[in-house]
Short mmCIF file of C-alpha atoms in Angstrom, two decimals:
data_model
loop_
_atom_site.label_atom_id
_atom_site.label_comp_id
_atom_site.label_asym_id
_atom_site.label_seq_id
_atom_site.Cartn_x
_atom_site.Cartn_y
_atom_site.Cartn_z
CA UNK V 270 126.45 -8.36 -45.70
CA UNK V 271 123.41 -7.94 -47.94
CA UNK V 272 119.91 -8.29 -46.55
CA UNK V 273 118.92 -10.58 -49.38
CA UNK V 274 121.17 -12.35 -51.83
CA UNK V 275 119.61 -14.13 -54.81
CA UNK V 276 121.96 -16.63 -56.48
CA UNK V 277 121.31 -17.90 -60.02
CA UNK V 278 117.61 -18.25 -59.31
CA UNK V 279 115.42 -20.28 -61.66
CA UNK V 280 111.66 -20.36 -61.18
CA UNK V 281 109.32 -22.45 -63.28
CA UNK V 282 105.64 -23.28 -63.22
CA UNK V 283 105.31 -26.76 -64.68
CA UNK V 284 107.28 -26.81 -67.93
CA UNK V 285 107.32 -23.05 -68.22
CA UNK V 286 110.40 -21.23 -67.06
CA UNK V 287 109.61 -17.79 -65.71
CA UNK V 288 112.98 -16.77 -64.34
CA UNK V 289 116.36 -18.06 -65.36
CA UNK V 290 119.69 -17.40 -63.67
CA UNK V 291 118.62 -14.29 -61.82
CA UNK V 292 121.17 -12.96 -59.36
CA UNK V 293 120.87 -9.83 -57.30
CA UNK V 294 121.51 -8.49 -53.84
CA UNK V 295 119.77 -5.90 -51.74
CA UNK V 296 121.86 -3.93 -49.29
CA UNK V 297 120.83 -2.07 -46.16
CA UNK V 298 118.85 1.10 -46.73
CA UNK V 299 118.81 1.16 -50.52
CA UNK V 300 115.76 1.55 -52.74
CA UNK V 301 115.81 -0.90 -55.64
CA UNK V 302 113.15 -0.91 -58.33
CA UNK V 303 112.41 -3.83 -60.62
CA UNK V 304 110.96 -2.91 -63.99
CA UNK V 305 109.97 -5.23 -66.79
CA UNK V 306 107.10 -5.93 -69.18
CA UNK V 307 104.06 -8.02 -68.26
CA UNK V 308 105.00 -11.65 -67.75
CA UNK V 309 108.66 -10.88 -67.19
CA UNK V 310 108.68 -12.69 -63.84
CA UNK V 311 108.74 -9.64 -61.57
CA UNK V 312 106.10 -10.95 -59.20
CA UNK V 313 107.63 -14.43 -59.25
CA UNK V 314 110.95 -12.93 -58.18
CA UNK V 315 109.31 -11.16 -55.26
CA UNK V 316 107.39 -14.29 -54.31
CA UNK V 317 110.61 -16.30 -54.36
CA UNK V 318 112.23 -13.76 -52.05
CA UNK V 319 109.42 -13.99 -49.49
CA UNK V 320 109.41 -17.79 -49.79
CA UNK V 321 106.05 -18.22 -51.51
CA UNK V 322 107.53 -20.10 -54.49
CA UNK V 323 110.27 -22.67 -54.38
CA UNK V 324 113.21 -22.07 -56.71
CA UNK V 325 113.68 -24.70 -59.44
CA UNK V 326 117.41 -23.99 -59.19
CA UNK V 327 119.63 -21.56 -57.36
CA UNK V 328 118.65 -20.10 -54.02
CA UNK V 329 117.59 -17.09 -52.06
CA UNK V 330 119.74 -16.26 -49.09
CA UNK V 331 118.30 -13.99 -46.41
CA UNK V 332 120.45 -12.35 -43.77
CA UNK V 333 120.13 -13.86 -40.30
CA UNK V 334 117.01 -12.52 -38.58
CA UNK V 335 116.08 -10.12 -41.39
CA UNK V 336 112.54 -8.77 -40.98
CA UNK V 337 110.56 -8.40 -44.17
CA UNK V 338 107.46 -6.30 -44.72
CA UNK V 339 105.45 -7.24 -47.77
CA UNK V 340 102.87 -5.10 -49.57
CA UNK V 341 100.98 -7.29 -52.06
CA UNK V 342 99.88 -6.20 -55.51
CA UNK V 343 96.28 -6.19 -54.54
CA UNK V 344 94.34 -7.71 -51.76
CA UNK V 345 90.76 -8.66 -52.22
CA UNK V 346 88.83 -8.52 -48.97
CA UNK V 347 85.82 -10.75 -49.24
CA UNK V 348 82.62 -8.91 -48.32
CA UNK V 349 81.79 -11.72 -45.92
CA UNK V 350 84.88 -11.06 -43.79
CA UNK V 351 84.34 -8.18 -41.35
CA UNK V 352 87.66 -6.54 -40.53
CA UNK V 353 88.50 -3.19 -39.01
CA UNK V 354 91.79 -1.51 -39.83
CA UNK V 355 92.96 -1.92 -36.22
CA UNK V 356 92.15 -5.63 -36.19
CA UNK V 357 93.94 -6.10 -39.50
CA UNK V 358 97.07 -4.41 -38.17
CA UNK V 359 96.99 -6.57 -35.04
CA UNK V 360 97.05 -9.76 -37.13
CA UNK V 361 100.82 -9.75 -37.37
CA UNK V 362 101.24 -10.34 -33.65
CA UNK V 363 101.04 -8.44 -30.41
CA UNK V 364 100.59 -4.80 -31.33
CA UNK V 365 99.57 -1.95 -29.03
CA UNK V 366 97.26 0.95 -29.88
CA UNK V 367 100.13 3.52 -29.95
CA UNK V 368 102.04 1.26 -32.37
CA UNK V 369 98.98 1.14 -34.62
CA UNK V 370 98.70 4.91 -34.60
CA UNK V 371 102.40 5.27 -35.32
CA UNK V 372 102.24 2.89 -38.28
CA UNK V 373 99.16 4.65 -39.68
CA UNK V 374 100.83 8.05 -39.37
CA UNK V 375 104.02 6.75 -40.95
CA UNK V 376 101.97 5.38 -43.84
CA UNK V 377 100.40 8.81 -44.24
CA UNK V 378 96.93 7.99 -42.96
CA UNK V 379 94.69 9.75 -40.47
CA UNK V 380 93.23 7.65 -37.66
CA UNK V 381 91.13 5.18 -39.62
CA UNK V 382 91.69 2.35 -37.14
CA UNK V 383 87.98 1.85 -36.51
CA UNK V 384 86.98 1.87 -40.20
CA UNK V 385 86.09 -1.33 -42.05
CA UNK V 386 88.72 -2.35 -44.62
CA UNK V 387 86.08 -2.81 -47.30
CA UNK V 388 84.95 0.81 -46.89
CA UNK V 389 88.37 2.37 -47.61
CA UNK V 390 89.30 4.06 -50.87
CA UNK V 391 91.95 2.42 -53.05
CA UNK V 392 94.65 4.85 -51.92
CA UNK V 393 93.78 4.45 -48.25
CA UNK V 394 93.73 0.68 -48.60
CA UNK V 395 97.24 0.60 -50.09
CA UNK V 396 98.44 2.77 -47.22
CA UNK V 397 96.87 0.41 -44.71
CA UNK V 398 98.79 -2.44 -46.37
CA UNK V 399 101.92 -0.30 -46.09
CA UNK V 400 101.16 0.36 -42.42
CA UNK V 401 100.80 -3.38 -41.86
CA UNK V 402 104.17 -4.01 -43.48
CA UNK V 403 105.76 -1.25 -41.36
CA UNK V 404 104.34 -2.41 -38.05
CA UNK V 405 106.86 -5.27 -37.79
CA UNK V 406 109.73 -2.74 -38.14
CA UNK V 407 111.07 -4.37 -41.30
CA UNK V 408 114.67 -4.21 -42.50
CA UNK V 409 113.39 -4.77 -46.01
CA UNK V 410 110.15 -3.53 -47.45
CA UNK V 411 108.86 -5.38 -50.52
CA UNK V 412 106.23 -3.74 -52.71
CA UNK V 413 104.55 -5.41 -55.66
CA UNK V 414 103.03 -2.72 -57.88
CA UNK V 415 101.63 -1.17 -54.77
CA UNK V 416 100.02 1.74 -56.61
CA UNK V 417 97.95 -0.21 -59.09
CA UNK V 418 94.59 1.47 -59.43
CA UNK V 419 95.80 4.82 -58.06
CA UNK V 420 95.89 7.90 -60.27
CA UNK V 421 99.22 9.49 -61.07
CA UNK V 422 99.05 12.02 -58.27
CA UNK V 423 98.06 9.28 -55.83
CA UNK V 424 100.95 7.03 -56.78
CA UNK V 425 103.46 9.89 -56.78
CA UNK V 426 102.34 10.72 -53.24
CA UNK V 427 102.59 7.05 -52.31
CA UNK V 428 106.17 6.77 -53.51
CA UNK V 429 107.09 9.98 -51.73
CA UNK V 430 105.77 8.31 -48.61
CA UNK V 431 108.02 5.31 -49.27
CA UNK V 432 111.05 7.57 -49.57
CA UNK V 433 110.04 9.27 -46.34
CA UNK V 434 109.73 5.89 -44.63
CA UNK V 435 113.19 4.91 -45.81
CA UNK V 436 114.58 8.17 -44.48
CA UNK V 437 112.90 7.76 -41.11
CA UNK V 438 113.46 4.06 -40.51
CA UNK V 439 116.46 3.26 -42.69
CA UNK V 440 114.81 0.16 -44.14
CA UNK V 441 115.73 -1.08 -47.59
CA UNK V 442 113.00 -1.13 -50.24
CA UNK V 443 112.56 -3.51 -53.14
CA UNK V 444 109.68 -2.57 -55.36
CA UNK V 445 108.10 -3.53 -58.63
CA UNK V 446 106.61 -0.82 -60.71
CA UNK V 447 105.17 -0.01 -64.07
CA UNK V 448 105.25 3.70 -63.47
CA UNK V 449 108.88 4.16 -64.33
CA UNK V 450 108.93 7.91 -64.52
CA UNK V 451 107.37 8.15 -61.06
CA UNK V 452 109.58 5.55 -59.42
CA UNK V 453 112.90 6.17 -61.03
CA UNK V 454 113.62 9.43 -59.29
CA UNK V 455 113.16 7.70 -55.93
CA UNK V 456 115.32 4.67 -56.75
CA UNK V 457 118.98 4.18 -55.99
CA UNK V 458 119.17 1.28 -58.38
CA UNK V 459 116.95 -0.12 -61.12
CA UNK V 460 116.90 -3.72 -62.29
CA UNK V 461 115.36 -4.36 -65.67
CA UNK V 462 113.91 -7.86 -65.75
CA UNK V 463 112.62 -9.96 -68.61
CA UNK V 464 112.94 -13.58 -67.49
CA UNK V 465 116.53 -12.73 -66.73
CA UNK V 466 118.27 -9.56 -65.60
CA UNK V 467 118.56 -7.49 -68.77
CA UNK V 468 120.43 -4.62 -67.28
CA UNK V 469 120.82 -2.85 -63.98
CA UNK V 470 122.30 0.28 -62.57
CA UNK V 471 121.33 3.78 -61.57
CA UNK V 472 118.03 5.01 -63.06
CA UNK V 473 119.84 7.10 -65.66
CA UNK V 474 122.06 4.22 -66.76
CA UNK V 475 119.15 1.81 -67.10
CA UNK V 476 116.93 4.30 -68.88
CA UNK V 477 119.58 4.79 -71.55
CA UNK V 478 120.52 1.11 -71.81
CA UNK V 479 119.61 -0.41 -75.17
CA UNK V 480 118.15 -3.53 -73.49
CA UNK V 481 115.80 -1.38 -71.50
CA UNK V 482 114.68 0.66 -74.48
CA UNK V 483 114.19 -2.48 -76.53
CA UNK V 484 111.63 -3.55 -73.95
CA UNK V 485 109.89 -0.30 -73.25
CA UNK V 486 110.45 1.80 -76.35
CA UNK V 487 111.69 5.33 -76.16
CA UNK V 488 108.46 7.09 -75.31
CA UNK V 489 107.74 5.81 -71.83
CA UNK V 490 106.71 8.88 -69.89
CA UNK V 491 108.00 12.41 -70.04
CA UNK V 492 110.87 11.92 -67.64
CA UNK V 493 112.50 9.44 -69.98
CA UNK V 494 112.48 11.81 -72.93
CA UNK V 495 115.83 13.02 -71.70
CA UNK V 496 117.39 9.69 -72.51
CA UNK V 497 115.68 9.10 -75.81
CA UNK V 498 117.87 8.11 -78.72
CA UNK V 499 117.79 5.37 -81.34
CA UNK V 500 118.15 1.66 -80.59
CA UNK V 501 121.45 0.15 -81.46
CA UNK V 502 120.33 -3.44 -81.17
CA UNK V 503 117.20 -5.52 -80.84
CA UNK V 504 116.29 -7.83 -78.06
CA UNK V 505 114.13 -10.93 -78.42
CA UNK V 506 112.40 -12.52 -75.48
CA UNK V 507 109.79 -14.71 -77.11
CA UNK V 508 110.20 -17.57 -74.63
CA UNK V 509 109.03 -15.46 -71.76
CA UNK V 510 106.13 -13.52 -73.09
CA UNK V 511 103.45 -15.85 -71.74
CA UNK V 512 105.00 -16.37 -68.35
CA UNK V 513 102.85 -15.88 -65.28
CA UNK V 514 102.98 -12.61 -63.42
CA UNK B 103 69.82 -33.74 -15.20
CA UNK B 104 71.41 -35.71 -18.07
CA UNK B 105 68.67 -38.30 -17.66
CA UNK B 106 66.26 -36.14 -19.60
CA UNK B 107 66.62 -36.89 -23.32
CA UNK B 108 65.64 -33.33 -24.24
CA UNK B 109 68.43 -31.89 -22.10
CA UNK B 110 70.94 -34.30 -23.62
CA UNK B 111 69.71 -33.31 -27.08
CA UNK B 112 70.03 -29.61 -26.29
CA UNK B 113 73.54 -30.03 -24.92
CA UNK B 114 74.55 -32.06 -27.99
CA UNK B 115 73.17 -29.39 -30.32
CA UNK B 116 74.95 -26.61 -28.43
CA UNK B 117 78.22 -28.55 -28.62
CA UNK B 118 77.93 -28.81 -32.38
CA UNK B 119 76.87 -25.15 -32.69
CA UNK B 120 79.94 -24.02 -30.72
CA UNK B 121 82.36 -25.99 -32.90
CA UNK B 122 80.56 -25.05 -36.10
CA UNK B 123 80.62 -21.31 -35.36
CA UNK B 124 84.33 -20.47 -35.81
CA UNK B 125 84.82 -23.17 -38.44
CA UNK B 126 81.70 -22.03 -40.30
CA UNK B 127 83.09 -18.49 -40.45
CA UNK B 128 86.17 -19.77 -42.26
CA UNK B 129 84.00 -21.86 -44.55
CA UNK B 130 82.12 -18.66 -45.46
CA UNK B 131 85.21 -16.43 -45.76
CA UNK B 132 87.15 -18.93 -47.84
CA UNK B 133 84.14 -19.91 -49.94
CA UNK B 134 84.41 -23.53 -48.90
CA UNK B 135 80.67 -24.23 -48.63
CA UNK B 136 80.72 -26.98 -51.20
CA UNK B 137 83.87 -28.35 -49.63
CA UNK B 138 81.96 -28.79 -46.37
CA UNK B 139 79.16 -30.50 -48.24
CA UNK B 140 81.50 -32.97 -49.93
CA UNK B 141 83.15 -33.86 -46.63
CA UNK B 142 79.81 -34.30 -44.88
CA UNK B 143 78.30 -36.41 -47.65
CA UNK B 144 81.32 -38.69 -47.64
CA UNK B 145 80.61 -39.43 -43.99
CA UNK B 146 77.72 -41.74 -44.93
CA UNK B 147 80.31 -44.00 -46.54
CA UNK B 148 82.14 -43.88 -43.23
CA UNK B 149 78.98 -45.02 -41.47
CA UNK B 150 78.68 -48.00 -43.82
CA UNK B 151 82.33 -48.96 -43.34
CA UNK B 152 82.10 -48.58 -39.57
CA UNK B 153 79.08 -50.90 -39.45
CA UNK B 154 80.64 -53.41 -41.83
CA UNK B 155 83.84 -53.69 -39.80
CA UNK B 156 82.05 -53.10 -36.49
CA UNK B 157 84.13 -50.05 -35.65
CA UNK B 158 82.76 -47.06 -33.81
CA UNK B 159 80.72 -44.77 -36.05
CA UNK B 160 82.83 -41.84 -34.90
CA UNK B 161 86.09 -43.44 -36.05
CA UNK B 162 84.55 -44.53 -39.36
CA UNK B 163 83.11 -41.15 -40.23
CA UNK B 164 86.13 -39.13 -39.15
CA UNK B 165 88.41 -41.34 -41.23
CA UNK B 166 86.36 -41.12 -44.41
CA UNK B 167 85.66 -37.41 -43.88
CA UNK B 168 89.36 -36.77 -43.44
CA UNK B 169 90.29 -38.78 -46.55
CA UNK B 170 87.67 -36.88 -48.56
CA UNK B 171 88.78 -33.50 -47.24
CA UNK B 172 92.45 -34.28 -47.95
CA UNK B 173 91.58 -35.47 -51.46
CA UNK B 174 89.74 -32.26 -52.20
CA UNK B 175 92.56 -30.16 -50.72
CA UNK B 176 95.13 -32.02 -52.80
CA UNK B 177 93.14 -31.67 -56.00
CA UNK B 178 92.37 -27.99 -55.50
CA UNK B 179 94.54 -25.57 -57.38
CA UNK B 180 95.58 -28.12 -59.98
CA UNK B 181 93.59 -26.74 -62.84
CA UNK B 182 90.35 -28.65 -62.18
CA UNK B 183 87.15 -26.66 -62.13
CA UNK B 184 86.58 -26.76 -58.41
CA UNK B 185 82.78 -26.69 -58.32
CA UNK B 186 82.54 -29.53 -60.83
CA UNK B 187 85.11 -31.60 -58.98
CA UNK B 188 83.38 -31.07 -55.64
CA UNK B 189 80.01 -31.79 -57.17
CA UNK B 190 81.31 -35.09 -58.50
CA UNK B 191 82.99 -36.04 -55.22
CA UNK B 192 80.18 -34.94 -52.89
CA UNK B 193 77.39 -36.75 -54.64
CA UNK B 194 79.31 -39.86 -55.59
CA UNK B 195 80.47 -40.24 -52.00
CA UNK B 196 76.87 -40.00 -50.88
CA UNK B 197 75.71 -42.48 -53.54
CA UNK B 198 78.48 -44.97 -52.81
CA UNK B 199 77.73 -44.64 -49.13
CA UNK B 200 74.04 -45.37 -49.64
CA UNK B 201 74.82 -48.36 -51.85
CA UNK B 202 77.36 -49.66 -49.35
CA UNK B 203 74.82 -49.39 -46.54
CA UNK B 204 72.34 -51.46 -48.57
CA UNK B 205 74.86 -54.33 -48.69
CA UNK B 206 74.79 -54.58 -44.93
CA UNK B 207 71.70 -56.78 -44.99
CA UNK B 208 72.59 -58.49 -41.72
CA UNK B 209 72.35 -55.26 -39.77
CA UNK B 210 69.21 -53.23 -39.48
CA UNK B 211 70.11 -49.59 -39.93
CA UNK B 212 67.92 -46.60 -39.63
CA UNK B 213 69.32 -44.75 -42.63
CA UNK B 214 67.21 -41.69 -41.88
CA UNK B 215 69.05 -41.31 -38.57
CA UNK B 216 72.32 -40.78 -40.41
CA UNK B 217 70.93 -38.64 -43.19
CA UNK B 218 68.92 -36.30 -40.95
CA UNK B 219 70.36 -36.94 -37.51
CA UNK B 220 68.84 -38.48 -34.45
CA UNK B 221 69.44 -35.85 -31.83
CA UNK B 222 66.73 -37.12 -29.49
CA UNK B 223 68.57 -40.44 -29.17
CA UNK B 224 71.85 -38.91 -28.01
CA UNK B 225 73.34 -40.94 -25.16
CA UNK B 226 75.70 -39.83 -22.41
CA UNK B 227 78.53 -41.45 -24.37
CA UNK B 228 77.55 -39.55 -27.54
CA UNK B 229 77.48 -36.38 -25.53
CA UNK B 230 81.02 -36.98 -24.30
CA UNK B 231 82.21 -37.58 -27.89
CA UNK B 232 80.41 -34.48 -29.20
CA UNK B 233 81.76 -32.16 -26.50
CA UNK B 234 85.22 -33.69 -26.72
CA UNK B 235 85.28 -33.20 -30.48
CA UNK B 236 83.83 -29.70 -30.25
CA UNK B 237 86.44 -28.70 -27.66
CA UNK B 238 89.16 -30.05 -29.93
CA UNK B 239 87.87 -28.06 -32.93
CA UNK B 240 87.57 -24.84 -30.92
CA UNK B 241 91.05 -25.33 -29.43
CA UNK B 242 92.56 -26.08 -32.86
CA UNK B 243 91.04 -23.02 -34.51
CA UNK B 244 91.73 -20.80 -31.51
CA UNK B 245 95.38 -21.86 -31.51
CA UNK B 246 95.85 -21.05 -35.22
CA UNK B 247 93.41 -18.12 -35.30
CA UNK B 248 95.73 -15.30 -36.46
CA UNK B 249 97.61 -17.52 -38.89
CA UNK B 250 94.34 -18.81 -40.34
CA UNK B 251 93.03 -15.27 -40.78
CA UNK B 252 96.24 -14.10 -42.44
CA UNK B 253 96.24 -17.08 -44.82
CA UNK B 254 92.58 -16.42 -45.60
CA UNK B 255 93.30 -12.78 -46.46
CA UNK B 256 96.21 -13.42 -48.80
CA UNK B 257 98.55 -16.36 -49.26
CA UNK B 258 101.59 -14.26 -50.15
CA UNK B 259 101.01 -12.09 -47.10
CA UNK B 260 101.01 -15.29 -45.06
CA UNK B 261 104.27 -16.48 -46.64
CA UNK B 262 105.90 -13.13 -45.91
CA UNK B 263 104.88 -13.49 -42.24
CA UNK B 264 106.37 -16.97 -42.08
CA UNK B 265 103.00 -18.77 -42.25
CA UNK B 266 102.54 -21.73 -44.56
CA UNK B 267 99.02 -21.42 -46.06
CA UNK B 268 98.91 -25.14 -46.88
CA UNK B 269 99.44 -26.04 -43.25
CA UNK B 270 96.61 -23.71 -42.23
CA UNK B 271 94.40 -25.31 -44.87
CA UNK B 272 95.24 -28.66 -43.30
CA UNK B 273 94.17 -27.37 -39.88
CA UNK B 274 90.79 -26.37 -41.29
CA UNK B 275 90.48 -29.69 -43.09
CA UNK B 276 91.11 -31.58 -39.86
CA UNK B 277 88.65 -29.38 -37.95
CA UNK B 278 86.06 -29.98 -40.66
CA UNK B 279 86.45 -33.77 -40.47
CA UNK B 280 86.06 -33.72 -36.67
CA UNK B 281 83.00 -31.48 -36.88
CA UNK B 282 81.36 -33.72 -39.45
CA UNK B 283 81.99 -36.77 -37.30
CA UNK B 284 80.46 -35.22 -34.18
CA UNK B 285 77.57 -33.48 -35.97
CA UNK B 286 76.30 -36.56 -37.81
CA UNK B 287 74.22 -37.67 -34.79
CA UNK B 288 72.80 -34.18 -34.30
CA UNK B 289 71.78 -32.95 -37.75
CA UNK B 290 72.78 -35.81 -40.09
CA UNK B 291 75.06 -35.68 -43.12
CA UNK B 292 72.66 -33.72 -45.31
CA UNK B 293 72.38 -30.75 -42.96
CA UNK B 294 75.89 -30.46 -41.50
CA UNK B 295 76.90 -27.85 -44.03
CA UNK B 296 73.82 -25.85 -43.02
CA UNK B 297 74.99 -25.74 -39.40
CA UNK B 298 78.36 -24.47 -40.59
CA UNK B 299 77.22 -21.83 -43.02
CA UNK B 300 73.88 -20.46 -41.87
CA UNK B 301 74.79 -19.20 -38.36
CA UNK B 302 78.00 -17.64 -39.74
CA UNK B 303 76.14 -15.98 -42.60
CA UNK B 304 73.44 -14.75 -40.20
CA UNK B 305 76.14 -13.28 -37.95
CA UNK B 306 77.86 -11.34 -40.75
CA UNK B 307 75.63 -8.23 -40.80
CA UNK B 308 75.97 -7.87 -37.02
CA UNK B 309 79.76 -8.05 -36.86
CA UNK B 310 82.66 -5.63 -37.20
CA UNK B 311 85.54 -8.03 -36.55
CA UNK B 312 86.24 -11.70 -37.36
CA UNK B 313 86.11 -12.58 -33.65
CA UNK B 314 82.79 -10.80 -33.29
CA UNK B 315 81.40 -12.78 -36.19
CA UNK B 316 82.53 -16.11 -34.71
CA UNK B 317 81.02 -15.25 -31.32
CA UNK B 318 77.78 -14.07 -32.88
CA UNK B 319 77.61 -17.25 -34.99
CA UNK B 320 77.98 -19.28 -31.78
CA UNK B 321 75.14 -17.32 -30.16
CA UNK B 322 72.87 -17.74 -33.21
CA UNK B 323 73.73 -21.44 -33.50
CA UNK B 324 73.01 -22.01 -29.81
CA UNK B 325 69.72 -20.13 -29.91
CA UNK B 326 68.69 -22.01 -33.06
CA UNK B 327 69.38 -25.30 -31.28
CA UNK B 328 67.38 -24.39 -28.18
CA UNK B 329 64.45 -22.85 -30.06
CA UNK B 330 64.50 -25.48 -32.82
CA UNK B 331 64.37 -28.36 -30.36
CA UNK B 332 61.56 -26.68 -28.43
CA UNK B 333 59.62 -26.16 -31.67
CA UNK B 334 60.23 -29.76 -32.72
CA UNK B 335 58.87 -30.92 -29.36
CA UNK B 336 55.77 -28.72 -29.50
CA UNK B 337 54.98 -29.12 -33.20
CA UNK B 338 56.14 -32.74 -33.45
CA UNK B 339 58.52 -31.99 -36.31
CA UNK B 340 61.92 -33.65 -37.02
CA UNK B 341 64.50 -32.15 -34.64
CA UNK B 342 67.58 -31.61 -36.86
CA UNK B 343 65.70 -29.91 -39.71
CA UNK B 344 63.78 -27.77 -37.20
CA UNK B 345 67.08 -26.43 -35.82
CA UNK B 346 68.25 -25.58 -39.33
CA UNK B 347 64.91 -23.87 -40.07
CA UNK B 348 65.33 -21.57 -37.05
CA UNK B 349 68.90 -20.78 -38.16
CA UNK B 350 67.60 -19.97 -41.64
CA UNK B 351 64.94 -17.66 -40.17
CA UNK B 352 67.61 -15.86 -38.15
CA UNK B 353 69.63 -15.41 -41.35
CA UNK B 354 66.62 -13.84 -43.06
CA UNK B 355 65.99 -11.50 -40.14
CA UNK B 356 69.59 -10.27 -39.70
CA UNK B 357 69.88 -9.73 -43.45
CA UNK B 358 66.60 -7.82 -43.56
CA UNK B 359 67.50 -5.69 -40.55
CA UNK B 360 70.88 -4.77 -42.01
CA UNK B 361 69.47 -3.87 -45.44
CA UNK B 362 66.73 -1.78 -43.79
CA UNK B 363 69.40 -0.04 -41.70
CA UNK B 364 71.44 0.61 -44.81
CA UNK B 365 68.44 2.02 -46.64
CA UNK B 366 67.51 4.30 -43.73
#
């Protein structure tokens, strides 16, 4: 049984359709990456899975009692809200000090539990968000462009951490990323999204798929150079280009 | 002890300060200051309606405040410019309320008492209503505390933790309506928002956690009430505004101290 099963999902905001007939399933322990251009509905898909947007049609089926850990794209902490890292991690319920330390270590952080959230660097902040997602011992970890604003080395380290977490805890990971060359090596499966599922498969299969290259071109990052060859057909997605992220 | 009007006034002010402290923190964190204003200003319409239909003032104000707060909640996030919308609603509610009061020619009303409060005239019954309402607000916010904080941080984070941000917004809306209804006697509709925002803002530089900030806001609000009432008594100044003045001075001092500490 899959952890999450998305059936023919449609999502629209007002008259604008962002996702149409998207189906996918996430199985235990696998790392799935969603790639797609801006406005392709990646974030909407993730939000539908966590229940933040209602499907216009189709449905999202979660396995009985599945625990989800969500790492948002970015989180703006208002200056007026004082919040230590420890307090933030305790928000999700009853959490003990050793559990906090374990989650921080697992997320690759030193003991910053007494620091104010607003004083952390971008990389540390993302890791605190990861620690928060991990503290509930999730079966499925959802990451929405979790490395936005990190430099390449920082995001590579972050994704290594995710792989490590999967190895240690066995949780499945569904993540959105722009940094294909960084993410692809860590992914078991890649789903290329542009309002609908364009193509999916192993990273190598997707990277060489014509639909994928129609969206991203052939020059996306050094790692993809291996798969570079000429397009054999063109793909038009004009209806979706203005859709909300 | 409750026979002394000054003691009743002090207890009434402390009741409002205690309810306003945690709620005021959320008003500050969620940038709802104008929202509080709109709800409070609408209460004057509630006063007029209560007098016209000879209901209790408390029931009248809480009803209108709740309707106003729900209207604003419903309209928010629908593409209106929020500050414009709130500006329209807040001031038209106040204007309609004032006009409505003027129609009540049969009844003599001390309008100033509702605009600026009449804390020195608090009765034992008022005191019971104020403390009852304050206890309800504190209980409501305490019960939803973690969920409210999570929803304040990030709505998607809340959804992922099984929290519905709209329901939490509703909790705050309800708490706001109750606070407005109980605070009208103490500081009046024009200064309710001040009691919400100023102690919370003054507490910010002294706090490391959300709970610390709410507690500190309660302390500052209580001290402002006690000192403000004392000052009003000695200097013969209006009581409600004097309380707000002391709160404002405490905001200035905590802000100064923290910026000096940062510079050092």
